[in-house]
PDB file of C-alpha atoms in Angstrom:
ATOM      1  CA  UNK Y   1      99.293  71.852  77.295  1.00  0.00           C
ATOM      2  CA  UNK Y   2     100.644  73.841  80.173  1.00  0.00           C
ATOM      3  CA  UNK Y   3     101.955  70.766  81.767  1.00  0.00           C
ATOM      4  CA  UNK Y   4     101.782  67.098  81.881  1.00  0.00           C
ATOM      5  CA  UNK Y   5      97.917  65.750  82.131  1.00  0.00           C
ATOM      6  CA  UNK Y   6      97.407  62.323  83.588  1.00  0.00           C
ATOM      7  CA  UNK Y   7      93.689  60.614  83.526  1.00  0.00           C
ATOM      8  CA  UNK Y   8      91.881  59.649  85.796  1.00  0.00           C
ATOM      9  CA  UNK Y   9      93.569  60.764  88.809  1.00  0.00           C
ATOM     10  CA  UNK Y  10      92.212  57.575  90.692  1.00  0.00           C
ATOM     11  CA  UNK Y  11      91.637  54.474  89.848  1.00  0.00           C
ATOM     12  CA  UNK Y  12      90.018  51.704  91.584  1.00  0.00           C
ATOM     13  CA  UNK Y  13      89.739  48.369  89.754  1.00  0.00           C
ATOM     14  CA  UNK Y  14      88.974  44.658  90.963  1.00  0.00           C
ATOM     15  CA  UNK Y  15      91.104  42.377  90.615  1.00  0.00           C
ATOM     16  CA  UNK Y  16      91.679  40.481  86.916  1.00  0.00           C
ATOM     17  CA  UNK Y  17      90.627  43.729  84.986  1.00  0.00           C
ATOM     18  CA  UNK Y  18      92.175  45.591  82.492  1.00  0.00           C
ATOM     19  CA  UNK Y  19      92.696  49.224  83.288  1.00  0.00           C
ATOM     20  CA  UNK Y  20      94.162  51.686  80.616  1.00  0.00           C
ATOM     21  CA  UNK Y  21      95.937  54.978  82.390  1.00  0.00           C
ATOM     22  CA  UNK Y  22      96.199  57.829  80.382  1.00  0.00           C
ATOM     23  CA  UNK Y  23      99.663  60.686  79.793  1.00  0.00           C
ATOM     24  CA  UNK Y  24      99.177  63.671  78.090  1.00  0.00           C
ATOM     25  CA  UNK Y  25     103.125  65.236  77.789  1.00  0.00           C
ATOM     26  CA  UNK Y  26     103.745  68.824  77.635  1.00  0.00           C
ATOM     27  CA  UNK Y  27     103.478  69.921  74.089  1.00  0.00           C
ATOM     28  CA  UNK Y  28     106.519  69.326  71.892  1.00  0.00           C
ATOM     29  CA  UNK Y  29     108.024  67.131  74.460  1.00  0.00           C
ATOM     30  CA  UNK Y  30     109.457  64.077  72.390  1.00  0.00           C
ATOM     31  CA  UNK Y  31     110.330  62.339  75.353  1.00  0.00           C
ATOM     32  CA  UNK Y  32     107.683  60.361  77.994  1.00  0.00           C
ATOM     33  CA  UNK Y  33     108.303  58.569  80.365  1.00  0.00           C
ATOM     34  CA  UNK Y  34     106.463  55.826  83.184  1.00  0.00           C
ATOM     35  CA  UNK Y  35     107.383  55.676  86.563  1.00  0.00           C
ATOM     36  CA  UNK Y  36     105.719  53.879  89.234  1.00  0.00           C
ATOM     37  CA  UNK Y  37     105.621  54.796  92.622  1.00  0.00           C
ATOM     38  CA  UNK Y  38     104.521  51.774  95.033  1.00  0.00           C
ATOM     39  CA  UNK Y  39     104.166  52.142  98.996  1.00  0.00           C
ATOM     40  CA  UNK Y  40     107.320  52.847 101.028  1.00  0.00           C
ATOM     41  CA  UNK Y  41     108.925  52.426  97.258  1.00  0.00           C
ATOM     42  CA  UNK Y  42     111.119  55.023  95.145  1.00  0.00           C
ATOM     43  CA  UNK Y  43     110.173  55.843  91.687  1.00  0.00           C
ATOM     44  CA  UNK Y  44     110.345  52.383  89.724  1.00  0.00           C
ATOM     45  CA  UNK Y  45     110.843  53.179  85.595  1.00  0.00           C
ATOM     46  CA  UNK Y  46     108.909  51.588  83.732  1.00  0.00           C
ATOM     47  CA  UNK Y  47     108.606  52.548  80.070  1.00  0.00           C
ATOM     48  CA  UNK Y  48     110.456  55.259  77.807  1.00  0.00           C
ATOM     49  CA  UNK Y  49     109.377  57.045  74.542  1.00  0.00           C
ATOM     50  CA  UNK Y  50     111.326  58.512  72.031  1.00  0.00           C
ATOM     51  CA  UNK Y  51     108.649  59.655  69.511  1.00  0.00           C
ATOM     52  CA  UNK Y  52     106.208  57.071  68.810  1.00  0.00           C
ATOM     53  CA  UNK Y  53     108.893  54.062  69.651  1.00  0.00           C
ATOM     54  CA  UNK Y  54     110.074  52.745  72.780  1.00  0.00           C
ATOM     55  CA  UNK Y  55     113.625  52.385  72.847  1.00  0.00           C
ATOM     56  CA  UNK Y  56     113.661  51.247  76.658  1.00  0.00           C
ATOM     57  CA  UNK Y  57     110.969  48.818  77.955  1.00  0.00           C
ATOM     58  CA  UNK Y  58     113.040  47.305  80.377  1.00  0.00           C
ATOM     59  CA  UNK Y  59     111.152  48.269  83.605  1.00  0.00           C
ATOM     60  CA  UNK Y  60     107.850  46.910  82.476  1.00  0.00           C
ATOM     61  CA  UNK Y  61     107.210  44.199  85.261  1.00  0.00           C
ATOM     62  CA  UNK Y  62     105.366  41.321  83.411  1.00  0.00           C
ATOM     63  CA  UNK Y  63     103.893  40.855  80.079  1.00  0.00           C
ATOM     64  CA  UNK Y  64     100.340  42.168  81.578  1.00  0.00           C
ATOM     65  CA  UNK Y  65     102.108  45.332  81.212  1.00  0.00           C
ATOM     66  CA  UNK Y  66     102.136  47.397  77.648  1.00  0.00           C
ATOM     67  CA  UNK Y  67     101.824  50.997  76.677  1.00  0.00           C
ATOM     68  CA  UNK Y  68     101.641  52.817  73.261  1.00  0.00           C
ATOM     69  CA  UNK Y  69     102.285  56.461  72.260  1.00  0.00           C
ATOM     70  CA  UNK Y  70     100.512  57.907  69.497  1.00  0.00           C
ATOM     71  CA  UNK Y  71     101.632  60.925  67.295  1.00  0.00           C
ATOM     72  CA  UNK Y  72     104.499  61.455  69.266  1.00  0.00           C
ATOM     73  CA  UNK Y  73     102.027  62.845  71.794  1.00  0.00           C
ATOM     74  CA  UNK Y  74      99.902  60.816  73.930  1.00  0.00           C
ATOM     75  CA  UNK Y  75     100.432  57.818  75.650  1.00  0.00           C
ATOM     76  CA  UNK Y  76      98.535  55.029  77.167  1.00  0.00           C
ATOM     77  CA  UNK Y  77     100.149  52.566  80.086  1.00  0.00           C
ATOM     78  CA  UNK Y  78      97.253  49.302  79.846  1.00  0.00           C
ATOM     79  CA  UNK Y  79      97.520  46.892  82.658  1.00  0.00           C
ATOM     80  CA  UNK Y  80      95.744  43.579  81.664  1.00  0.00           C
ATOM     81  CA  UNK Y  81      94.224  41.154  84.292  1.00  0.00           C
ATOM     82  CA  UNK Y  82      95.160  43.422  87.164  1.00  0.00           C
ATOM     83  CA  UNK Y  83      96.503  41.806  90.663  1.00  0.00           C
ATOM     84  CA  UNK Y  84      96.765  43.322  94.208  1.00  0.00           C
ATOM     85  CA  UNK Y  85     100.671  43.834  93.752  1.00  0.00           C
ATOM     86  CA  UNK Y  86     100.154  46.263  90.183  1.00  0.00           C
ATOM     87  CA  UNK Y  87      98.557  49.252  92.726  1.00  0.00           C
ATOM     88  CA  UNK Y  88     100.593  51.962  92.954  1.00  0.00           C
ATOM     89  CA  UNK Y  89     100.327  55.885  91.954  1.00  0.00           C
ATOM     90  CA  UNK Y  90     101.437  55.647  88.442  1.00  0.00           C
ATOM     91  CA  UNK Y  91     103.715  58.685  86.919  1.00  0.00           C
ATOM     92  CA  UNK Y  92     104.082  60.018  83.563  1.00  0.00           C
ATOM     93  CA  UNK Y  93     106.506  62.619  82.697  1.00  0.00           C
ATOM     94  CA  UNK Y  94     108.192  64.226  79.852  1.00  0.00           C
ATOM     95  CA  UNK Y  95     110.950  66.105  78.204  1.00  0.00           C
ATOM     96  CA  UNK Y  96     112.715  67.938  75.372  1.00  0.00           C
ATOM     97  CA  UNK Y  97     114.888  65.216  74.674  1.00  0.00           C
ATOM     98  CA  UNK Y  98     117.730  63.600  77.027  1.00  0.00           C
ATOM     99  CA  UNK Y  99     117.491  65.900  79.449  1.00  0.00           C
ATOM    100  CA  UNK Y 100     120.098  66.974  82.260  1.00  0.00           C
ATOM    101  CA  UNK Y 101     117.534  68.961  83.237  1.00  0.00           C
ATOM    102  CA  UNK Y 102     115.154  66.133  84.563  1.00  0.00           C
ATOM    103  CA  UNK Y 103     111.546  65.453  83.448  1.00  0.00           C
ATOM    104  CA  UNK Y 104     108.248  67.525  84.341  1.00  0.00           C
ATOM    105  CA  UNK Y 105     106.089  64.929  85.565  1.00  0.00           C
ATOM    106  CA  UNK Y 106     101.917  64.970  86.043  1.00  0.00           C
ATOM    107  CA  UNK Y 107     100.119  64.500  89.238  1.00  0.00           C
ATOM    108  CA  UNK Y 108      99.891  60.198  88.736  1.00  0.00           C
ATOM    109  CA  UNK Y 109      97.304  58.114  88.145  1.00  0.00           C
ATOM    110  CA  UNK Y 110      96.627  56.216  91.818  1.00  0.00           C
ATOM    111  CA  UNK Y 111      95.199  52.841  91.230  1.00  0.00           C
ATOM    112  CA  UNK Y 112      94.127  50.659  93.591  1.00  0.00           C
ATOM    113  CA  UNK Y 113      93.352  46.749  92.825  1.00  0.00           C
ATOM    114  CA  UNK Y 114      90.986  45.252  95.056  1.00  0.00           C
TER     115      UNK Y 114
ATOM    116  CA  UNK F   1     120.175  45.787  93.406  1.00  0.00           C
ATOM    117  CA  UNK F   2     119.554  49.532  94.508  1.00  0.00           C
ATOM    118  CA  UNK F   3     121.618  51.608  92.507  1.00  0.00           C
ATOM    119  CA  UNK F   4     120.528  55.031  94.575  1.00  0.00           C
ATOM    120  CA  UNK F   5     119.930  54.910  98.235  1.00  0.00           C
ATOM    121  CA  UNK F   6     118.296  57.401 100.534  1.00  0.00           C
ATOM    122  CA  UNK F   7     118.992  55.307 103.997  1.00  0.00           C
ATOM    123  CA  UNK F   8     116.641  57.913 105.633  1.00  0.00           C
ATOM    124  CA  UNK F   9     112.816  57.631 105.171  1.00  0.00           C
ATOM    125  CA  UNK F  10     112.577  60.767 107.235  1.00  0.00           C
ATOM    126  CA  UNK F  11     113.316  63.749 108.484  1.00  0.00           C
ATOM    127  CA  UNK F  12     112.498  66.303 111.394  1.00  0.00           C
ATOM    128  CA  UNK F  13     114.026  70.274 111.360  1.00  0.00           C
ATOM    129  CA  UNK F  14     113.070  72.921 113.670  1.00  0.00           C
ATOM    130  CA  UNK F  15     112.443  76.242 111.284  1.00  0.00           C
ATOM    131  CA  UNK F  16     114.996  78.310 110.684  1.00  0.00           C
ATOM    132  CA  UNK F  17     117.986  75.360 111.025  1.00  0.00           C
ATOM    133  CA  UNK F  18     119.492  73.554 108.261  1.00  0.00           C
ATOM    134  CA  UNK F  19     117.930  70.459 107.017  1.00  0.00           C
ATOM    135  CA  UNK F  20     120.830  67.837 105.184  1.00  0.00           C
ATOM    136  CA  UNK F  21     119.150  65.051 103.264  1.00  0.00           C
ATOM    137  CA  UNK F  22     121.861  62.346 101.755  1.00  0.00           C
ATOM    138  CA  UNK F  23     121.614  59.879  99.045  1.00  0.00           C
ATOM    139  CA  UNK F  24     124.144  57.340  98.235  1.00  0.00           C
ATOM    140  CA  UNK F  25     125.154  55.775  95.074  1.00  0.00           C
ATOM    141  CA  UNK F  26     127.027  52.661  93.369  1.00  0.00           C
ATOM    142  CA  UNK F  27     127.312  53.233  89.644  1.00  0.00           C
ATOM    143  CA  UNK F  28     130.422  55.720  88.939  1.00  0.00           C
ATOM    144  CA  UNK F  29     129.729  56.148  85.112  1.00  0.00           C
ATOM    145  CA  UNK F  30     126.277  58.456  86.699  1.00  0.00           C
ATOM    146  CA  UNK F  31     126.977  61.860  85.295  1.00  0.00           C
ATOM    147  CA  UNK F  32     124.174  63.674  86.064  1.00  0.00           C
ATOM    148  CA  UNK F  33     122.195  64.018  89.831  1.00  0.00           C
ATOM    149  CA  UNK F  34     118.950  65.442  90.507  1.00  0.00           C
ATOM    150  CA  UNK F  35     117.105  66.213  93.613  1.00  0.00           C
ATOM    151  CA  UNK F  36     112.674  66.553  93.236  1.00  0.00           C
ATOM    152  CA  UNK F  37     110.144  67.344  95.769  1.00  0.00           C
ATOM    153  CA  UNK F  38     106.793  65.750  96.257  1.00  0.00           C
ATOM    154  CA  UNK F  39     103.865  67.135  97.875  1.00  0.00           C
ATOM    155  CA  UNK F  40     101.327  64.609  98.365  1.00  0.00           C
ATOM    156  CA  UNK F  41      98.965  64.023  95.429  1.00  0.00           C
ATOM    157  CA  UNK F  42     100.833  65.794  93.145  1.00  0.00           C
ATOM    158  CA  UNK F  43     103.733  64.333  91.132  1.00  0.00           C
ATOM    159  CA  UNK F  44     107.509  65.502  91.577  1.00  0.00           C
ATOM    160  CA  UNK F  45     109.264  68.453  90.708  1.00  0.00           C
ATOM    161  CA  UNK F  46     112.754  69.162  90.093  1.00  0.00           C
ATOM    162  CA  UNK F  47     114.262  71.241  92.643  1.00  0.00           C
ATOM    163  CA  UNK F  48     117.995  71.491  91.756  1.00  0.00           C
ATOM    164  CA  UNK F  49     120.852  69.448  89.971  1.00  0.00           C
ATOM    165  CA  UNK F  50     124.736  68.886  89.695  1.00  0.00           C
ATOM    166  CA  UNK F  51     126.833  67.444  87.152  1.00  0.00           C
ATOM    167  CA  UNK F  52     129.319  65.154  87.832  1.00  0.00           C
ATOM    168  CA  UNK F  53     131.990  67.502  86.816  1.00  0.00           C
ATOM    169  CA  UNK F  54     131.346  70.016  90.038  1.00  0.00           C
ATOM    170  CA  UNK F  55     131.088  69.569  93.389  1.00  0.00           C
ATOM    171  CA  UNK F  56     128.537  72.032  94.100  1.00  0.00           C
ATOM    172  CA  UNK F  57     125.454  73.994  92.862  1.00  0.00           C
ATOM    173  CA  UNK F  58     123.609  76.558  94.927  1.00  0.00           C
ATOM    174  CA  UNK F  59     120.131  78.305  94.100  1.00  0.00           C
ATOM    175  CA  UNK F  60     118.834  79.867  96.938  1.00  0.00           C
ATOM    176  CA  UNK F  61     118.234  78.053 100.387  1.00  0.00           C
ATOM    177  CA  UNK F  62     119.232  74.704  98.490  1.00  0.00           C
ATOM    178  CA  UNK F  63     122.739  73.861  97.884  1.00  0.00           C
ATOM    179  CA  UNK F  64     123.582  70.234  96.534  1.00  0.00           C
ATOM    180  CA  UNK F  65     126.971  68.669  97.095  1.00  0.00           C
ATOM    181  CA  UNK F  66     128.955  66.133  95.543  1.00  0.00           C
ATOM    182  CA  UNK F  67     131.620  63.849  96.865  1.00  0.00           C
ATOM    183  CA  UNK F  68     132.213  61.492  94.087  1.00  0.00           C
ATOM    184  CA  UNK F  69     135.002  59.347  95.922  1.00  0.00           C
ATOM    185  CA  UNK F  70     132.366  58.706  98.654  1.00  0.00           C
ATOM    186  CA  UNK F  71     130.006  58.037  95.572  1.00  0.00           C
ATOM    187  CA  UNK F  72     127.624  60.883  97.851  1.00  0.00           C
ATOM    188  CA  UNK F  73     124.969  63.451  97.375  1.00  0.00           C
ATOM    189  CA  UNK F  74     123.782  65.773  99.899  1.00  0.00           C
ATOM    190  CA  UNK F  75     121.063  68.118  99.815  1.00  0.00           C
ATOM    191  CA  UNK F  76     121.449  71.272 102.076  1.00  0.00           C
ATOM    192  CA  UNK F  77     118.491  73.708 102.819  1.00  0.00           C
ATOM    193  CA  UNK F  78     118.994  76.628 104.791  1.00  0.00           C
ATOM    194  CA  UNK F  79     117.128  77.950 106.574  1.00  0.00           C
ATOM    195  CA  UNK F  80     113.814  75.261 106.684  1.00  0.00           C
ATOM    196  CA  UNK F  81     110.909  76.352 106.238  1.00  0.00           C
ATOM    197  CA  UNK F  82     107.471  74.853 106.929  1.00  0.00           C
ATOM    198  CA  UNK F  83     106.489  74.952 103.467  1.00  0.00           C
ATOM    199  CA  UNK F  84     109.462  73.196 102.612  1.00  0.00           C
ATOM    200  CA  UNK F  85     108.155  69.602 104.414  1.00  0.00           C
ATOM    201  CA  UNK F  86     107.683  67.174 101.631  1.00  0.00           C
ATOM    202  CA  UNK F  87     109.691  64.032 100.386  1.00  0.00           C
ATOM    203  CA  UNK F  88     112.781  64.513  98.587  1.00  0.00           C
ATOM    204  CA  UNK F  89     114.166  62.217  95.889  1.00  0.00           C
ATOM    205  CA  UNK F  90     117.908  61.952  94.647  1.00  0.00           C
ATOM    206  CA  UNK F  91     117.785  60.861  90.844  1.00  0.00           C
ATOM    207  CA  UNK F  92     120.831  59.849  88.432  1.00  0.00           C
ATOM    208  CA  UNK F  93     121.803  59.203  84.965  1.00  0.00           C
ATOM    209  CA  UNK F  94     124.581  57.322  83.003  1.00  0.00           C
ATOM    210  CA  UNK F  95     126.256  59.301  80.675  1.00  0.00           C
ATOM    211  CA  UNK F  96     124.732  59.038  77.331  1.00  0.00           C
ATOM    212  CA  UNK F  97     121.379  57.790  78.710  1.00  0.00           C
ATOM    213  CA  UNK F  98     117.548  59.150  79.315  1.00  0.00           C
ATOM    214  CA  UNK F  99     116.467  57.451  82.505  1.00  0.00           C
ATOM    215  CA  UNK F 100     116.947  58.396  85.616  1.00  0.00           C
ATOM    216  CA  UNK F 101     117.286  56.046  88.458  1.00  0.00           C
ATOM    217  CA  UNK F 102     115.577  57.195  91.929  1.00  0.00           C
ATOM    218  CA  UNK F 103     115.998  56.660  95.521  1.00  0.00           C
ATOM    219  CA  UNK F 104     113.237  55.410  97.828  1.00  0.00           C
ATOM    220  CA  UNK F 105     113.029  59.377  99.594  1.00  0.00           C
ATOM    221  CA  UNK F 106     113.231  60.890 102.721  1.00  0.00           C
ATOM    222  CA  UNK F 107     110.385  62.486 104.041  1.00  0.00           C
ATOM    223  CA  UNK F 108     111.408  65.973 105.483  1.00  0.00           C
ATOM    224  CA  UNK F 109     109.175  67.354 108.566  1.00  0.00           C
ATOM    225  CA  UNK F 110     109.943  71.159 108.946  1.00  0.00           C
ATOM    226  CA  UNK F 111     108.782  72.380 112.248  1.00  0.00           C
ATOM    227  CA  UNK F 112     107.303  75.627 113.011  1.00  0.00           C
TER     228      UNK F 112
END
């Protein structure tokens, strides 16, 4: 696509539920990243693609945390048993490759746990 | 341990003045520096970059500068403009790597 697609835009969830957040990367874009953003908080990484494998999963906070990426195009971020502390405005973005150039990132997925 | 630092969380610039947003690092094998802009709701985008190599990139009203012995990044934009209100991110890089590490923002108020 024109740019990088992130579903739904909001998400509100109670507490101990799974939620599954959705990336859809620019086409031909090998690269994908996760960032989250929480309140008053910079951009946290989470996650990194290369392809279908995840070289880099360093950022992912807890084991409730996993994500796939399917035929080196879209990618899911899952959240299992949700708490109060995983809301934030979750951002997927995506590149050529390593890029000096920085990633084009989507609009976020804001979740809210309540 | 906060590897990028934006010590500002905002900003206010009459129109028409220059507006100087800084960001502060620790790591000196970063190579690469970007600077994004956020509206609200939508995600970032990239506004300009520098390698560690120079000491300054211009495009426009935004020039970004580079003082690697003071391990500092500056952001200039002249003259503000109202549409220009929006938080600002400084990322980096390590040489050799994919991920870029951000600072917290700075929220820049442009007043018309």
């Amino acid at each position: 696509g024109a740019g990088v697609s992130q579903s739904p835009s909001n998400k509100v969830t109670e507490k101990g539920k799974d939620v599954e957040l959705r990336c859809d990367p620019i086409s031909g874009h090998t690269a994908l990243y996760w960032y989250r953003q929480s309140l008053g908080q910079g951009l946290e990484f989470l996650i990194y693609f290369q392809g279908n494998s995840a070289p880099d999963k360093s950022g992912l906070p807890s084991d409730r945390f996993s994500a796939e990426r399917t035929g080196g195009s879209v990618s899911t971020l899952t959240i299992q048993r949700t708490q109060q502390e995983d809301s934030a405005v979750y951002l997927c973005a995506s590149s050529s490759g390593v890029s000096n150039y920085g990633y084009t990132f989507g609009s976020g997925t804001r979740l809210t746990v309540v | 341990d906060q590897q990028v630092k934006q010590n500002s969380p905002s900003l206010s610039v009459q129109e028409g003045r220059i507006s100087i947003l800084n960001c502060d690092y620790t790591n000196s094998m970063f190579d690469y520096f970007l600077w994004y802009k956020k509206y609200p709701a939508e995600g970032p985008t990239f506004l300009i970059s520098i390698s560690s190599i120079k000491d300054k990139n211009e495009d426009g009203r935004f020039t970004v500068f580079l003082n690697k012995s003071a391990k500092h990044l500056s952001l200039h934009i002249v003259p503000s403009q109202p549409g220009d209100s929006a938080v600002y991110f400084c990322a980096a890089k390590e040489k050799g790597t994919y991920k870029y590490i951000f600072g917290t923002g700075t929220r820049l108020k442009v007043l018309a």
